[in-house]
Amino acid sequence: MCFHDYDDSHYKGVRENTVKYSIECLGDSVYLLVAGLAGSGKTTLVANYSKWLRKNGHNVRVVNLDPGAETVPYKPDFDVRNLFTVVDIMKKYNLGPNGALLKASELLLERSDEILADPAFKPYDAIVFIDTPGQLEVFMFRTEGRKFVRKLLRRAPTIAIFLVDAQLCNNVGDFVSSWTLSLFLQIRLDIPVIPVINKIDLVGEEERKLIETIVYEPETLKEVIVKKLHGLGGRGLALPGLGHAGAAPSGRTPGRAGPRRPSPG
């Protein structure tokens, strides 16, 4: 999926199809976690997407779960910063910024019952956007984030939008690395994850064509990866949904790793 800010009929259709998938299937009763690497545009997307949905007649609420955000371009229905901020935690526990963020994830789970009791999280009558912390590891690697999502799931359907910054997709390797994070997030949280290419209007024509080709014709990705893996000592790569990719030197069967056994005698 590709989002950008200007009005283009092709991408407008992509955006509306995303809405159709997430809303017509689930109705106005879903938690939408917005995740991605720092600077990928999560908070801006939450502001613009929620505004667009309201304009189109949907009941929407917005939650800010980023205790490190200095400002947000929307009026949150719930703001975790009213309970604690990264700066407060740094002072109280004598921690640095990273340590304070990890402590914040612990506090998020410890106070989850109090947080989820807020009317902003009331299920089954609205699309609830949840703006997640700027550091993806809070939800991707910390058990606290996963447990918090489990609590959301017990209340209403929960899906995630994973933002990929188009400016970090300048070549196939960068694209695959970024895209793989969305798959890993889906495995870790065990919820549907919709990867979205953001800031597509900020890249050059060549990068844009590469992104469009891979998104809309994923089979081409296999061909490119096979070429890039040529000469890697015969170690193949099994790509989910794309089959086996890899090149083997002469005298070795593709996919066989390690030295050949000597013949008897």
Coordinates of C-alpha atoms in Angstrom, one line a residue:
M1 CA 0.0 0.0 0.0
C2 CA 1.2 3.5 -0.8
F3 CA 0.1 6.8 0.9
H4 CA 1.1 10.3 0.1
D5 CA -0.3 13.7 0.7
Y6 CA -1.3 15.1 -2.7
D7 CA -4.4 14.1 -4.7
D8 CA -3.5 11.4 -7.2
S9 CA -6.4 9.2 -8.5
H10 CA -4.3 6.0 -8.5
Y11 CA -3.1 6.3 -5.0
K12 CA -6.4 7.7 -3.8
G13 CA -7.9 4.3 -4.9
V14 CA -5.2 2.5 -3.0
R15 CA -6.0 4.5 0.1
E16 CA -9.7 3.9 -0.2
N17 CA -9.1 0.2 -0.7
T18 CA -7.2 0.1 2.5
V19 CA -10.0 1.8 4.3
K20 CA -12.5 -0.6 2.6
Y21 CA -10.4 -3.6 3.9
S22 CA -10.1 -2.4 7.4
I23 CA -13.5 -0.8 7.9
E24 CA -16.0 -2.8 5.8
C25 CA -14.6 -6.1 7.1
L26 CA -14.6 -5.0 10.7
G27 CA -17.0 -2.1 10.8
D28 CA -16.6 1.0 13.1
S29 CA -15.3 -1.2 15.9
V30 CA -11.6 -1.7 15.6
Y31 CA -8.3 -0.7 17.2
L32 CA -5.9 0.6 14.6
L33 CA -2.3 0.5 15.9
V34 CA 0.0 2.8 13.8
A35 CA 3.6 1.6 14.0
G36 CA 6.8 2.1 12.2
L37 CA 10.4 3.3 12.6
A38 CA 11.1 6.7 14.1
G39 CA 10.4 9.5 11.6
S40 CA 8.3 7.3 9.3
G41 CA 5.3 9.6 9.7
K42 CA 3.1 7.8 12.2
T43 CA 1.8 10.8 14.0
T44 CA 1.1 12.7 10.8
L45 CA -0.7 9.8 9.3
V46 CA -2.9 9.4 12.5
A47 CA -3.8 13.1 12.2
N48 CA -4.6 13.1 8.5
Y49 CA -6.2 9.6 8.3
S50 CA -8.5 10.2 11.3
K51 CA -9.5 13.6 9.9
W52 CA -10.3 12.0 6.5
L53 CA -12.4 9.2 8.1
R54 CA -14.4 11.7 10.2
K55 CA -15.0 13.7 7.0
N56 CA -16.4 10.6 5.4
G57 CA -18.9 9.9 8.2
H58 CA -17.0 7.5 10.5
N59 CA -16.9 7.7 14.3
V60 CA -13.2 8.1 15.2
R61 CA -11.2 8.4 18.4
V62 CA -7.5 9.0 18.7
V63 CA -5.1 7.7 21.4
N64 CA -1.6 8.9 22.0
L65 CA 0.6 6.2 23.6
D66 CA 3.9 7.9 23.0
P67 CA 5.1 9.3 26.3
G68 CA 8.1 10.9 24.5
A69 CA 6.1 13.0 22.1
E70 CA 6.7 16.7 22.6
T71 CA 3.7 17.8 20.5
V72 CA 1.0 16.0 18.4
P73 CA -0.9 17.5 15.4
Y74 CA -4.2 16.2 16.7
K75 CA -6.4 16.5 19.8
P76 CA -6.1 13.1 21.5
D77 CA -9.1 11.5 23.2
F78 CA -6.6 9.9 25.5
D79 CA -3.0 11.0 26.0
V80 CA -0.6 8.8 28.0
R81 CA 1.4 11.9 28.7
N82 CA -1.2 12.9 31.3
L83 CA -0.1 9.9 33.3
F84 CA 3.7 9.9 32.7
T85 CA 6.2 11.3 30.2
V86 CA 9.7 10.2 29.3
V87 CA 11.1 13.3 31.0
D88 CA 9.2 12.6 34.2
I89 CA 10.5 9.0 34.2
M90 CA 14.1 10.2 33.6
K91 CA 13.9 12.5 36.6
K92 CA 12.1 10.1 38.9
Y93 CA 14.1 6.9 38.2
N94 CA 17.4 8.6 37.3
L95 CA 17.4 7.1 33.8
G96 CA 18.6 8.1 30.4
P97 CA 16.2 8.6 27.4
N98 CA 16.4 5.0 26.3
G99 CA 16.1 3.5 29.8
A100 CA 13.1 5.9 30.4
L101 CA 11.4 4.7 27.3
L102 CA 11.8 1.0 28.4
K103 CA 10.5 1.9 31.8
A104 CA 7.5 3.6 30.1
S105 CA 6.6 0.4 28.4
E106 CA 6.5 -1.3 31.8
L107 CA 4.3 1.4 33.2
L108 CA 2.1 1.1 30.2
L109 CA 1.3 -2.5 31.1
E110 CA 1.2 -1.9 34.9
R111 CA -1.4 0.8 34.4
S112 CA -3.2 -0.9 31.4
D113 CA -6.4 -1.6 33.3
E114 CA -6.6 2.1 34.2
I115 CA -5.7 3.2 30.7
L116 CA -8.2 0.8 29.0
A117 CA -11.0 1.9 31.3
D118 CA -10.8 5.4 29.7
P119 CA -13.8 6.1 27.4
A120 CA -11.4 6.6 24.5
F121 CA -10.9 2.9 24.4
K122 CA -14.6 2.0 24.5
P123 CA -15.0 -0.8 21.9
Y124 CA -17.6 -1.4 19.2
D125 CA -18.7 2.2 18.5
A126 CA -15.6 3.8 16.8
I127 CA -12.4 3.3 14.9
V128 CA -9.8 3.9 17.6
F129 CA -6.4 5.1 16.2
I130 CA -3.5 4.3 18.6
D131 CA -0.4 6.3 17.9
T132 CA 2.5 4.2 19.2
P133 CA 5.9 5.2 20.6
G134 CA 8.5 6.5 18.1
Q135 CA 10.8 3.7 19.0
L136 CA 9.4 0.5 17.4
E137 CA 11.2 -1.8 19.8
V138 CA 8.7 -1.0 22.5
F139 CA 6.1 -3.0 20.7
M140 CA 8.2 -5.2 18.6
F141 CA 10.7 -6.6 21.2
R142 CA 9.3 -5.9 24.6
T143 CA 6.8 -8.4 26.1
E144 CA 5.0 -5.5 27.7
G145 CA 3.9 -4.2 24.3
R146 CA 2.7 -7.7 23.2
K147 CA 0.7 -8.2 26.4
F148 CA -0.9 -4.8 26.0
V149 CA -2.0 -5.8 22.5
R150 CA -3.4 -9.0 23.9
K151 CA -5.6 -6.9 26.2
L152 CA -6.8 -4.9 23.3
L153 CA -7.7 -8.0 21.4
R154 CA -9.9 -9.2 24.2
R155 CA -12.0 -6.0 23.8
A156 CA -12.3 -5.6 20.0
P157 CA -10.6 -6.6 16.7
T158 CA -7.1 -5.1 16.5
I159 CA -5.0 -4.6 13.4
A160 CA -1.8 -2.6 12.7
I161 CA -0.7 -0.3 10.0
F162 CA 3.1 -0.5 9.6
L163 CA 4.6 2.6 8.0
V164 CA 7.7 2.2 5.7
D165 CA 9.4 5.5 4.8
A166 CA 9.8 5.5 1.0
Q167 CA 13.0 7.4 1.4
L168 CA 14.5 4.3 3.1
C169 CA 13.7 2.1 0.0
N170 CA 16.3 3.4 -2.4
N171 CA 17.2 -0.2 -3.5
V172 CA 16.0 -3.7 -3.2
G173 CA 18.0 -4.5 -0.1
D174 CA 16.7 -1.5 1.8
F175 CA 13.1 -2.3 0.6
V176 CA 13.3 -5.9 1.8
S177 CA 14.8 -4.9 5.1
S178 CA 12.0 -2.4 5.8
W179 CA 9.3 -4.7 4.5
T180 CA 10.5 -7.6 6.6
L181 CA 10.0 -5.6 9.8
S182 CA 6.3 -5.5 9.1
L183 CA 6.3 -9.3 8.9
F184 CA 8.2 -9.6 12.1
L185 CA 5.8 -7.3 13.8
Q186 CA 2.9 -9.5 12.7
I187 CA 4.6 -12.6 14.1
R188 CA 5.4 -10.9 17.4
L189 CA 2.0 -9.3 18.0
D190 CA 0.0 -12.1 16.2
I191 CA -2.4 -9.6 14.6
P192 CA -3.0 -8.6 11.0
V193 CA -0.4 -6.0 9.8
I194 CA -1.0 -3.8 6.7
P195 CA 2.4 -2.4 5.4
V196 CA 2.1 1.1 4.0
I197 CA 4.7 2.9 1.9
N198 CA 4.6 6.5 3.2
K199 CA 6.2 9.7 1.7
I200 CA 6.1 8.2 -1.8
D201 CA 5.9 11.7 -3.2
L202 CA 9.4 12.6 -1.7
V203 CA 11.4 10.0 -3.7
G204 CA 12.7 10.2 -7.3
E205 CA 11.1 8.7 -10.3
E206 CA 13.5 5.7 -10.3
E207 CA 12.9 4.8 -6.7
R208 CA 9.2 5.3 -7.1
K209 CA 9.1 2.9 -10.1
L210 CA 11.1 0.3 -8.0
I211 CA 8.6 0.6 -5.1
E212 CA 5.6 0.3 -7.4
T213 CA 7.0 -2.7 -9.2
I214 CA 7.8 -4.6 -6.1
V215 CA 4.4 -3.7 -4.4
Y216 CA 2.2 -4.5 -7.4
E217 CA 4.3 -7.2 -9.0
P218 CA 6.0 -9.1 -6.1
E219 CA 7.2 -11.9 -8.3
T220 CA 9.8 -9.5 -9.7
L221 CA 11.3 -9.3 -6.3
K222 CA 12.3 -13.0 -6.5
E223 CA 14.2 -12.4 -9.7
V224 CA 16.1 -9.5 -8.3
I225 CA 17.0 -11.3 -5.1
V226 CA 18.2 -14.4 -7.0
K227 CA 20.7 -12.1 -8.9
K228 CA 21.9 -10.4 -5.7
L229 CA 22.4 -13.8 -4.0
H230 CA 24.6 -15.2 -6.8
G231 CA 27.9 -16.3 -5.4
L232 CA 26.9 -16.7 -1.8
G233 CA 28.5 -20.1 -1.4
G234 CA 25.5 -22.0 -2.5
R235 CA 23.4 -21.1 0.6
G236 CA 19.9 -20.7 -0.7
L237 CA 17.1 -18.5 0.7
A238 CA 13.6 -19.7 1.1
L239 CA 11.2 -16.8 0.6
P240 CA 7.7 -17.3 2.0
G241 CA 5.3 -17.2 -0.9
L242 CA 8.0 -16.8 -3.4
G243 CA 9.7 -20.2 -3.3
H244 CA 13.4 -20.9 -3.3
A245 CA 15.9 -18.2 -4.2
G246 CA 19.6 -18.7 -4.4
A247 CA 22.5 -19.6 -6.7
A248 CA 24.9 -22.5 -6.2
P249 CA 28.4 -22.8 -7.6
S250 CA 29.2 -25.7 -9.9
G251 CA 29.3 -29.1 -8.3
R252 CA 26.7 -28.3 -5.7
T253 CA 23.0 -28.7 -5.7
P254 CA 21.0 -25.5 -5.0
G255 CA 19.9 -25.3 -1.3
R256 CA 22.6 -27.7 -0.1
A257 CA 24.9 -26.1 2.5
G258 CA 28.2 -27.3 3.7
P259 CA 30.9 -29.5 2.0
R260 CA 30.1 -32.5 -0.1
R261 CA 30.7 -35.9 1.5
P262 CA 33.6 -37.8 0.0
S263 CA 32.7 -40.8 -2.2
P264 CA 33.2 -44.3 -0.6
G265 CA 36.6 -45.7 -1.4

